[in-house]
Amino acid sequence: MDNQQSHNILKQRMYDRLTALQQSHLIAHIETLRPEDQAQILHQAEQLDYSVLDPQTSEEQRGHFEQLRAVTLPEIAEKRAHYSQIGFEAIRAGKVGAVLLAGGQGSRLGFEHPKGMFNIGETRELFIFECLIRNLLRVTEEAQAFIPLFIMTSEENDAETRRFFSEHSCFGYSSRHITFFVQEQLPTLDTDGRLMLSDRTHIATAPNGNGGWFASMERAGLLEMLQQNGIEWLNVFAVDNVLQSIADPCFIGAVIDSGMTSGAKVVAKAAPDEKVGVLCLEDGRPSIVEYYEMTDEMRTRREPDGTLSYNYGVILNYLFRTDQLSQTLTKQMPLHRAFKKIRYLSDTGRIIKPEEPNAYKFETLALDMVKMQESCLAFEVERSREFAPVKNATGVDSVNTARALLRQNGIRL
Ligand code: UTP
């Protein structure tokens, strides 16, 4: 069969498939494209993950919630030396790796580059990536051992992120110990349930959320590397917390000492109605209940000592056992949809950059991985020392609130 024949067969197959899915508009204009552009869009259509069209995947039935105790600040203070010793031993034995989730689009911040490239300094340059690497270096310098750092990027920001690290000599981290990998994309849907084009030759897609990181590591062939190097624990964390404490020996030691299969850093809620996901039990397994899923009774219930029963909010800093994570690979993670501003090609052939959210993107969430673990240690940390998220340009969790927290922690801006 020659190239032209196989091209025509693929075209017909994709036309039939998309028609059956009521999405044939994606290639309705195909005859007007150059042969190489036809090949590009057909290839993308063939590879596309169509699970977003199945409403089952985005609906999740929740179970029975119960509170989960945390190991609290005073309890940790008492055993800090003991936990830290266990943690440092694990780090020095090469059993701990760190995973930076940097594939997000950071649309709320409205910064045109990867969020980690944002300069949070005022009188000098201080990039978010730099803040994170400095925090990690504090641990590796004390341990006198490097911790392998895996950085998840997206198709959109991979090249720029790698270039930035290289231009800044990895902010003093050893490049030999940094491995980049790219997460997968999922198609986006408009409000009529139609897949979208981002231009005449591409179907619109967005990064598939922060819950797919381990599956993406597997696809990138990194699980063998974990195994060969004896990495038993992975500390996964978000790019946008500039006070993020990474590979914290005390946290690692506490989780190992507890015998649990995972751990989550948590902060006590500032108020019963704070908009934060809370670590709890769901049908007896560790889980995170979102603030909007909690009833008033759950939100306000208190323990005899006066603390809220559902008190501990997650900050996207988890420790997972790699052997347990391998078991999660066979399970389908729920897809959550988010209404976002998504650039698209209009029916009249114009590329529209919307000012307001116009379409849905679909994401798996790291918090759903917690539910797949047998047990999870909730490890309380001080909010003012470890949690300074940069989500928005102004207001709550913004550049200014993060700057104030950095200053409070003695960091010169
Ligand atoms: P957010 O949930 O804040 O998403 O990410 P975002 O895409 O960065 O920002 P908005 O919602 O568009 O403003 C929390 C963490 O998960 C990572 C982010 O980079 C951040 O570290 N993330 C998010 C990914 O790595 N991949 C994704 O697909 C989404």
CSV table of C-alpha atoms and ligand atoms in Angstrom, one decimal:
chain,number,residue,atom,x,y,z
A,1,MET,CA,0.0,0.0,0.0
A,2,ASP,CA,1.4,3.4,-0.9
A,3,ASN,CA,1.4,6.5,1.3
A,4,GLN,CA,-1.6,8.0,-0.4
A,5,GLN,CA,-3.7,4.9,0.1
A,6,SER,CA,-2.9,4.6,3.8
A,7,HIS,CA,-3.6,8.4,4.2
A,8,ASN,CA,-7.0,7.9,2.5
A,9,ILE,CA,-7.8,4.9,4.7
A,10,LEU,CA,-6.9,6.8,7.9
A,11,LYS,CA,-9.0,9.8,6.7
A,12,GLN,CA,-12.0,7.6,6.2
A,13,ARG,CA,-11.5,5.8,9.5
A,14,MET,CA,-11.2,9.1,11.4
A,15,TYR,CA,-14.2,10.5,9.5
A,16,ASP,CA,-16.3,7.5,10.5
A,17,ARG,CA,-15.1,7.6,14.1
A,18,LEU,CA,-15.7,11.3,14.6
A,19,THR,CA,-19.1,11.1,12.9
A,20,ALA,CA,-20.1,8.3,15.3
A,21,LEU,CA,-19.0,10.6,18.2
A,22,GLN,CA,-20.8,13.6,16.6
A,23,GLN,CA,-17.4,15.4,16.3
A,24,SER,CA,-16.9,15.4,12.6
A,25,HIS,CA,-16.6,19.2,12.6
A,26,LEU,CA,-13.0,18.7,13.6
A,27,ILE,CA,-12.1,17.6,10.1
A,28,ALA,CA,-14.9,19.1,8.1
A,29,HIS,CA,-12.3,21.5,6.5
A,30,ILE,CA,-9.7,18.8,5.9
A,31,GLU,CA,-9.8,19.0,2.1
A,32,THR,CA,-8.7,22.6,2.2
A,33,LEU,CA,-5.5,21.7,4.1
A,34,ARG,CA,-2.0,20.9,2.6
A,35,PRO,CA,-1.3,17.2,2.6
A,36,GLU,CA,1.2,17.5,5.5
A,37,ASP,CA,-1.3,19.4,7.6
A,38,GLN,CA,-4.0,16.8,6.8
A,39,ALA,CA,-1.6,14.2,8.1
A,40,GLN,CA,-0.9,16.2,11.3
A,41,ILE,CA,-4.6,16.6,12.3
A,42,LEU,CA,-5.5,13.0,11.3
A,43,HIS,CA,-2.6,11.8,13.4
A,44,GLN,CA,-3.7,13.9,16.4
A,45,ALA,CA,-7.3,12.8,16.0
A,46,GLU,CA,-6.2,9.1,15.9
A,47,GLN,CA,-4.1,9.5,19.1
A,48,LEU,CA,-6.7,11.6,21.0
A,49,ASP,CA,-8.1,10.4,24.3
A,50,TYR,CA,-11.9,10.6,23.8
A,51,SER,CA,-12.7,9.6,27.4
A,52,VAL,CA,-13.8,13.2,28.1
A,53,LEU,CA,-16.8,12.6,25.9
A,54,ASP,CA,-18.1,10.0,28.3
A,55,PRO,CA,-19.9,11.7,31.1
A,56,GLN,CA,-19.3,8.7,33.4
A,57,THR,CA,-15.6,9.5,33.7
A,58,SER,CA,-16.3,13.0,35.2
A,59,GLU,CA,-18.9,11.9,37.7
A,60,GLU,CA,-17.7,10.6,41.0
A,61,GLN,CA,-19.8,9.0,43.7
A,62,ARG,CA,-18.5,9.9,47.2
A,63,GLY,CA,-18.6,7.5,50.1
A,64,HIS,CA,-19.0,7.9,53.9
A,65,PHE,CA,-16.7,10.5,55.4
A,66,GLU,CA,-15.0,10.4,58.8
A,67,GLN,CA,-12.4,12.6,60.4
A,68,LEU,CA,-8.7,11.6,60.3
A,69,ARG,CA,-6.4,12.6,63.2
A,70,ALA,CA,-3.2,14.4,62.3
A,71,VAL,CA,0.1,14.3,64.0
A,72,THR,CA,0.1,17.8,65.4
A,73,LEU,CA,2.8,20.5,65.7
A,74,PRO,CA,3.4,19.9,69.5
A,75,GLU,CA,3.7,16.1,68.9
A,76,ILE,CA,6.1,16.7,66.0
A,77,ALA,CA,8.2,19.2,68.1
A,78,GLU,CA,8.6,16.5,70.7
A,79,LYS,CA,9.9,13.9,68.3
A,80,ARG,CA,11.6,16.2,65.7
A,81,ALA,CA,15.1,14.8,66.4
A,82,HIS,CA,13.9,11.2,66.1
A,83,TYR,CA,11.9,11.7,62.9
A,84,SER,CA,14.6,13.8,61.3
A,85,GLN,CA,17.2,11.2,61.9
A,86,ILE,CA,15.1,8.5,60.2
A,87,GLY,CA,14.4,10.9,57.3
A,88,PHE,CA,18.1,11.8,56.8
A,89,GLU,CA,19.0,8.1,56.9
A,90,ALA,CA,16.5,7.4,54.1
A,91,ILE,CA,17.8,10.4,52.1
A,92,ARG,CA,21.5,9.4,52.5
A,93,ALA,CA,20.6,5.8,51.5
A,94,GLY,CA,19.2,7.2,48.3
A,95,LYS,CA,15.7,6.0,49.0
A,96,VAL,CA,13.9,9.4,48.5
A,97,GLY,CA,13.1,11.2,45.3
A,98,ALA,CA,11.2,14.5,44.7
A,99,VAL,CA,8.7,15.3,42.0
A,100,LEU,CA,7.9,18.9,41.1
A,101,LEU,CA,4.6,19.3,39.4
A,102,ALA,CA,5.1,22.1,36.9
A,103,GLY,CA,2.8,21.2,34.1
A,104,GLY,CA,0.0,23.6,35.1
A,105,GLN,CA,-1.1,26.5,32.9
A,106,GLY,CA,-1.2,29.0,35.7
A,107,SER,CA,-4.1,30.8,34.1
A,108,ARG,CA,-5.3,32.6,37.2
A,109,LEU,CA,-1.9,34.2,37.6
A,110,GLY,CA,-2.1,35.3,34.0
A,111,PHE,CA,1.7,35.0,33.4
A,112,GLU,CA,2.6,34.1,29.8
A,113,HIS,CA,5.4,31.7,30.8
A,114,PRO,CA,5.8,28.6,33.1
A,115,LYS,CA,4.7,29.7,36.6
A,116,GLY,CA,8.1,28.8,38.0
A,117,MET,CA,9.7,31.5,35.8
A,118,PHE,CA,7.8,34.2,37.7
A,119,ASN,CA,10.1,36.7,39.3
A,120,ILE,CA,8.8,37.2,42.8
A,121,GLY,CA,11.7,39.4,43.8
A,122,GLU,CA,11.4,43.2,44.2
A,123,THR,CA,14.9,44.6,44.3
A,124,ARG,CA,16.5,41.5,42.8
A,125,GLU,CA,15.6,38.5,40.7
A,126,LEU,CA,14.1,35.7,42.7
A,127,PHE,CA,12.3,33.2,40.5
A,128,ILE,CA,9.7,30.7,41.9
A,129,PHE,CA,11.8,27.8,40.6
A,130,GLU,CA,14.8,29.4,42.5
A,131,CYS,CA,12.9,29.5,45.8
A,132,LEU,CA,12.1,25.8,45.4
A,133,ILE,CA,15.6,24.7,44.5
A,134,ARG,CA,17.0,26.7,47.5
A,135,ASN,CA,14.6,25.0,49.8
A,136,LEU,CA,15.7,21.6,48.4
A,137,LEU,CA,19.4,22.6,48.6
A,138,ARG,CA,19.0,23.3,52.4
A,139,VAL,CA,18.2,19.6,52.9
A,140,THR,CA,20.7,18.2,50.5
A,141,GLU,CA,23.5,20.3,51.9
A,142,GLU,CA,22.7,19.1,55.4
A,143,ALA,CA,22.4,15.5,54.3
A,144,GLN,CA,25.5,15.8,52.1
A,145,ALA,CA,23.6,13.8,49.5
A,146,PHE,CA,21.7,14.7,46.3
A,147,ILE,CA,18.0,13.9,46.0
A,148,PRO,CA,16.9,12.9,42.5
A,149,LEU,CA,14.5,15.6,41.3
A,150,PHE,CA,11.9,14.8,38.7
A,151,ILE,CA,10.2,17.8,37.0
A,152,MET,CA,6.9,17.3,35.3
A,153,THR,CA,6.2,19.8,32.5
A,154,SER,CA,3.5,20.0,29.8
A,155,GLU,CA,3.8,20.0,26.0
A,156,GLU,CA,3.3,23.7,26.1
A,157,ASN,CA,6.0,24.6,28.7
A,158,ASP,CA,8.5,21.8,28.5
A,159,ALA,CA,11.1,23.5,26.2
A,160,GLU,CA,10.9,26.8,27.9
A,161,THR,CA,11.2,25.2,31.4
A,162,ARG,CA,14.3,23.2,30.4
A,163,ARG,CA,15.9,26.2,28.8
A,164,PHE,CA,15.3,28.3,31.9
A,165,PHE,CA,16.9,25.7,34.2
A,166,SER,CA,19.8,25.4,31.8
A,167,GLU,CA,20.3,29.2,31.5
A,168,HIS,CA,20.3,29.5,35.3
A,169,SER,CA,22.6,26.5,35.9
A,170,CYS,CA,19.7,24.7,37.6
A,171,PHE,CA,20.0,27.3,40.4
A,172,GLY,CA,22.9,25.5,41.9
A,173,TYR,CA,21.4,22.0,41.8
A,174,SER,CA,23.3,19.2,40.1
A,175,SER,CA,21.8,18.8,36.6
A,176,ARG,CA,22.8,15.2,36.7
A,177,HIS,CA,20.1,14.7,39.4
A,178,ILE,CA,17.3,16.5,37.5
A,179,THR,CA,15.1,14.6,35.1
A,180,PHE,CA,12.3,16.3,33.1
A,181,PHE,CA,9.3,14.4,31.8
A,182,VAL,CA,6.2,15.6,30.0
A,183,GLN,CA,2.6,15.0,31.1
A,184,GLU,CA,-0.2,14.0,28.8
A,185,GLN,CA,-2.8,16.3,27.2
A,186,LEU,CA,-6.6,15.8,27.1
A,187,PRO,CA,-9.0,17.5,24.6
A,188,THR,CA,-11.2,20.4,25.7
A,189,LEU,CA,-14.9,20.7,25.2
A,190,ASP,CA,-17.1,23.8,24.5
A,191,THR,CA,-20.3,24.4,26.4
A,192,ASP,CA,-22.2,22.4,23.7
A,193,GLY,CA,-20.1,19.3,24.3
A,194,ARG,CA,-18.1,19.7,21.1
A,195,LEU,CA,-14.4,19.1,20.8
A,196,MET,CA,-12.6,22.2,19.7
A,197,LEU,CA,-9.9,23.3,17.2
A,198,SER,CA,-7.1,25.6,18.5
A,199,ASP,CA,-6.2,26.4,14.9
A,200,ARG,CA,-6.8,24.9,11.5
A,201,THR,CA,-4.4,22.0,12.0
A,202,HIS,CA,-4.7,21.3,15.7
A,203,ILE,CA,-7.4,19.9,18.0
A,204,ALA,CA,-7.5,22.0,21.2
A,205,THR,CA,-6.0,20.1,24.2
A,206,ALA,CA,-4.8,21.0,27.7
A,207,PRO,CA,-2.6,19.4,30.3
A,208,ASN,CA,-4.4,16.4,31.9
A,209,GLY,CA,-4.1,17.6,35.5
A,210,ASN,CA,-1.7,16.9,38.3
A,211,GLY,CA,-3.0,13.4,39.1
A,212,GLY,CA,-1.4,11.8,36.1
A,213,TRP,CA,2.2,12.4,37.1
A,214,PHE,CA,3.1,8.8,38.1
A,215,ALA,CA,1.5,7.4,34.9
A,216,SER,CA,3.5,10.0,32.9
A,217,MET,CA,6.7,8.9,34.7
A,218,GLU,CA,5.9,5.4,33.7
A,219,ARG,CA,5.3,6.4,30.1
A,220,ALA,CA,8.6,8.3,30.1
A,221,GLY,CA,10.3,5.0,31.2
A,222,LEU,CA,11.3,6.4,34.6
A,223,LEU,CA,9.9,3.6,36.8
A,224,GLU,CA,12.9,1.4,35.9
A,225,MET,CA,15.2,4.2,37.0
A,226,LEU,CA,13.3,4.4,40.3
A,227,GLN,CA,13.7,0.7,40.8
A,228,GLN,CA,17.4,0.5,39.7
A,229,ASN,CA,18.3,3.3,42.1
A,230,GLY,CA,16.3,1.9,45.0
A,231,ILE,CA,14.0,5.0,45.3
A,232,GLU,CA,11.3,3.9,47.7
A,233,TRP,CA,9.6,7.2,48.4
A,234,LEU,CA,8.5,10.1,46.3
A,235,ASN,CA,7.8,13.5,47.7
A,236,VAL,CA,5.5,15.2,45.2
A,237,PHE,CA,4.8,18.9,45.4
A,238,ALA,CA,3.3,21.9,43.6
A,239,VAL,CA,5.4,24.6,41.9
A,240,ASP,CA,3.4,27.5,43.2
A,241,ASN,CA,4.1,27.3,47.0
A,242,VAL,CA,7.2,29.5,47.4
A,243,LEU,CA,7.7,28.3,51.0
A,244,GLN,CA,7.4,24.7,50.0
A,245,SER,CA,9.5,22.5,52.2
A,246,ILE,CA,10.8,19.7,49.9
A,247,ALA,CA,12.1,16.3,51.0
A,248,ASP,CA,11.6,17.5,54.6
A,249,PRO,CA,13.6,14.9,56.7
A,250,CYS,CA,11.2,15.3,59.7
A,251,PHE,CA,8.1,14.6,57.5
A,252,ILE,CA,9.8,11.6,55.7
A,253,GLY,CA,10.9,10.2,59.1
A,254,ALA,CA,7.5,10.6,60.6
A,255,VAL,CA,5.8,8.7,57.7
A,256,ILE,CA,8.4,5.9,57.8
A,257,ASP,CA,8.1,5.7,61.6
A,258,SER,CA,4.3,5.5,61.4
A,259,GLY,CA,4.4,2.5,59.1
A,260,MET,CA,1.8,4.2,56.9
A,261,THR,CA,2.1,3.9,53.1
A,262,SER,CA,1.8,7.7,52.4
A,263,GLY,CA,1.9,11.1,54.1
A,264,ALA,CA,0.4,14.5,53.4
A,265,LYS,CA,1.5,17.8,54.8
A,266,VAL,CA,-1.5,19.6,56.2
A,267,VAL,CA,-2.3,23.0,57.8
A,268,ALA,CA,-4.9,23.7,60.4
A,269,LYS,CA,-7.8,25.5,58.8
A,270,ALA,CA,-7.9,29.3,59.3
A,271,ALA,CA,-11.7,29.2,59.6
A,272,PRO,CA,-14.5,26.5,59.3
A,273,ASP,CA,-15.5,27.8,55.9
A,274,GLU,CA,-12.0,28.1,54.4
A,275,LYS,CA,-11.9,26.9,50.8
A,276,VAL,CA,-9.5,24.1,51.2
A,277,GLY,CA,-9.6,20.3,50.7
A,278,VAL,CA,-9.5,18.5,54.0
A,279,LEU,CA,-7.8,15.2,54.6
A,280,CYS,CA,-10.2,12.7,56.1
A,281,LEU,CA,-11.3,9.1,55.8
A,282,GLU,CA,-13.8,8.0,53.1
A,283,ASP,CA,-15.2,4.5,53.5
A,284,GLY,CA,-12.2,3.8,55.8
A,285,ARG,CA,-9.5,4.9,53.3
A,286,PRO,CA,-7.6,8.2,53.4
A,287,SER,CA,-9.3,10.7,51.2
A,288,ILE,CA,-9.7,14.4,50.6
A,289,VAL,CA,-13.1,16.1,50.9
A,290,GLU,CA,-13.4,19.4,49.0
A,291,TYR,CA,-14.8,22.4,50.8
A,292,TYR,CA,-17.9,22.4,48.7
A,293,GLU,CA,-18.6,18.7,49.4
A,294,MET,CA,-18.7,19.3,53.1
A,295,THR,CA,-22.1,19.7,54.9
A,296,ASP,CA,-22.4,22.5,57.4
A,297,GLU,CA,-22.3,19.9,60.2
A,298,MET,CA,-19.0,18.6,58.9
A,299,ARG,CA,-17.6,22.1,58.5
A,300,THR,CA,-18.4,23.2,62.0
A,301,ARG,CA,-18.2,20.0,64.1
A,302,ARG,CA,-15.6,20.3,66.9
A,303,GLU,CA,-13.6,17.8,69.0
A,304,PRO,CA,-13.7,18.0,72.9
A,305,ASP,CA,-10.5,20.1,72.9
A,306,GLY,CA,-12.3,22.7,70.6
A,307,THR,CA,-10.4,22.0,67.3
A,308,LEU,CA,-12.5,21.4,64.2
A,309,SER,CA,-13.1,17.7,63.5
A,310,TYR,CA,-12.4,18.3,59.8
A,311,ASN,CA,-9.5,20.6,60.5
A,312,TYR,CA,-6.5,19.7,58.3
A,313,GLY,CA,-6.3,21.2,54.8
A,314,VAL,CA,-3.9,19.7,52.2
A,315,ILE,CA,-1.2,21.9,50.6
A,316,LEU,CA,-0.2,19.6,47.7
A,317,ASN,CA,2.9,18.1,49.4
A,318,TYR,CA,2.6,14.3,49.6
A,319,LEU,CA,4.9,11.4,50.3
A,320,PHE,CA,4.1,8.2,48.5
A,321,ARG,CA,5.7,4.8,48.5
A,322,THR,CA,6.7,3.9,45.0
A,323,ASP,CA,5.6,0.2,45.3
A,324,GLN,CA,2.1,1.3,46.3
A,325,LEU,CA,2.0,3.8,43.4
A,326,SER,CA,2.8,1.1,40.9
A,327,GLN,CA,-0.5,-0.6,42.0
A,328,THR,CA,-2.5,2.5,41.2
A,329,LEU,CA,-1.4,2.5,37.6
A,330,THR,CA,-4.1,0.0,36.6
A,331,LYS,CA,-6.9,2.1,38.1
A,332,GLN,CA,-8.7,4.7,36.1
A,333,MET,CA,-8.5,8.1,37.9
A,334,PRO,CA,-11.6,10.2,37.9
A,335,LEU,CA,-11.7,13.2,35.6
A,336,HIS,CA,-12.7,16.6,37.0
A,337,ARG,CA,-13.7,19.3,34.7
A,338,ALA,CA,-12.8,23.0,35.1
A,339,PHE,CA,-14.3,25.9,33.3
A,340,LYS,CA,-11.4,27.9,31.8
A,341,LYS,CA,-10.5,30.4,29.1
A,342,ILE,CA,-9.5,28.3,26.2
A,343,ARG,CA,-8.2,29.7,22.8
A,344,TYR,CA,-10.1,28.3,19.9
A,345,LEU,CA,-10.8,28.5,16.2
A,346,SER,CA,-14.3,29.9,15.6
A,347,ASP,CA,-16.7,28.6,13.0
A,348,THR,CA,-15.8,31.7,10.9
A,349,GLY,CA,-12.1,30.7,10.9
A,350,ARG,CA,-10.9,33.3,13.4
A,351,ILE,CA,-8.7,32.4,16.4
A,352,ILE,CA,-10.4,33.7,19.5
A,353,LYS,CA,-8.6,34.4,22.8
A,354,PRO,CA,-11.5,34.6,25.2
A,355,GLU,CA,-11.6,37.2,28.1
A,356,GLU,CA,-13.9,35.0,30.1
A,357,PRO,CA,-14.0,31.2,30.7
A,358,ASN,CA,-15.6,29.6,27.7
A,359,ALA,CA,-14.9,25.9,27.7
A,360,TYR,CA,-14.0,22.9,29.9
A,361,LYS,CA,-10.7,21.3,30.4
A,362,PHE,CA,-10.4,17.9,32.1
A,363,GLU,CA,-8.0,17.0,34.9
A,364,THR,CA,-7.0,14.1,37.0
A,365,LEU,CA,-6.0,15.4,40.5
A,366,ALA,CA,-3.1,14.3,42.7
A,367,LEU,CA,-5.5,14.3,45.7
A,368,ASP,CA,-7.4,11.3,44.1
A,369,MET,CA,-4.1,9.3,44.5
A,370,VAL,CA,-4.4,9.6,48.2
A,371,LYS,CA,-7.6,7.6,48.1
A,372,MET,CA,-5.7,4.8,46.3
A,373,GLN,CA,-3.3,4.5,49.3
A,374,GLU,CA,-3.9,2.1,52.1
A,375,SER,CA,-3.1,4.7,54.8
A,376,CYS,CA,-1.9,8.3,55.0
A,377,LEU,CA,-0.2,10.2,57.8
A,378,ALA,CA,-1.6,13.7,58.2
A,379,PHE,CA,1.5,15.7,59.2
A,380,GLU,CA,0.7,19.2,60.5
A,381,VAL,CA,3.0,22.1,59.4
A,382,GLU,CA,2.9,25.8,60.3
A,383,ARG,CA,1.1,27.6,57.6
A,384,SER,CA,3.1,30.8,58.0
A,385,ARG,CA,6.4,28.9,57.5
A,386,GLU,CA,5.5,26.4,54.8
A,387,PHE,CA,2.5,27.7,52.8
A,388,ALA,CA,2.7,30.7,50.5
A,389,PRO,CA,0.8,29.8,47.3
A,390,VAL,CA,1.0,32.0,44.3
A,391,LYS,CA,-2.3,31.3,42.5
A,392,ASN,CA,-3.7,34.8,41.6
A,393,ALA,CA,-2.2,38.0,40.4
A,394,THR,CA,-3.9,40.0,43.2
A,395,GLY,CA,-5.9,39.3,46.3
A,396,VAL,CA,-6.0,36.0,48.1
A,397,ASP,CA,-3.1,33.6,47.5
A,398,SER,CA,-1.4,36.1,45.2
A,399,VAL,CA,2.0,37.5,44.5
A,400,ASN,CA,1.6,40.0,47.3
A,401,THR,CA,0.5,37.6,50.0
A,402,ALA,CA,3.4,35.2,49.0
A,403,ARG,CA,5.9,38.1,49.1
A,404,ALA,CA,4.7,39.1,52.6
A,405,LEU,CA,5.2,35.5,53.8
A,406,LEU,CA,8.6,35.3,52.2
A,407,ARG,CA,9.6,38.5,54.0
A,408,GLN,CA,8.2,37.2,57.3
A,409,ASN,CA,10.5,34.2,56.9
A,410,GLY,CA,13.5,36.4,56.5
A,411,ILE,CA,13.9,36.1,52.7
A,412,ARG,CA,15.2,39.3,51.1
A,413,LEU,CA,13.1,40.3,48.0
B,1,UTP,P1,-3.4,24.3,39.9
B,1,UTP,O1,-4.5,23.5,40.3
B,1,UTP,O2,-3.2,25.6,40.7
B,1,UTP,O3,-3.5,24.6,38.3
B,1,UTP,O4,-2.0,23.5,40.0
B,1,UTP,P2,-2.7,25.6,37.4
B,1,UTP,O5,-3.0,25.0,36.0
B,1,UTP,O6,-1.2,25.7,37.7
B,1,UTP,O7,-3.3,27.0,37.6
B,1,UTP,P3,-4.7,27.6,37.1
B,1,UTP,O8,-5.7,26.8,37.8
B,1,UTP,O9,-4.7,27.6,35.6
B,1,UTP,O10,-4.6,29.1,37.6
B,1,UTP,C1,-1.5,23.0,41.2
B,1,UTP,C2,-0.2,22.3,40.9
B,1,UTP,O11,-0.4,21.3,40.0
B,1,UTP,C3,0.4,21.5,38.8
B,1,UTP,C4,0.7,23.0,38.7
B,1,UTP,O12,1.8,23.3,37.9
B,1,UTP,C5,0.8,23.3,40.2
B,1,UTP,O13,2.1,22.9,40.7
B,1,UTP,N1,-0.3,21.0,37.6
B,1,UTP,C6,-1.6,21.4,37.4
B,1,UTP,C7,0.4,20.2,36.7
B,1,UTP,O14,1.6,19.9,36.9
B,1,UTP,N2,-0.3,19.8,35.6
B,1,UTP,C8,-1.6,20.1,35.4
B,1,UTP,O15,-2.2,19.7,34.4
B,1,UTP,C9,-2.3,21.0,36.3
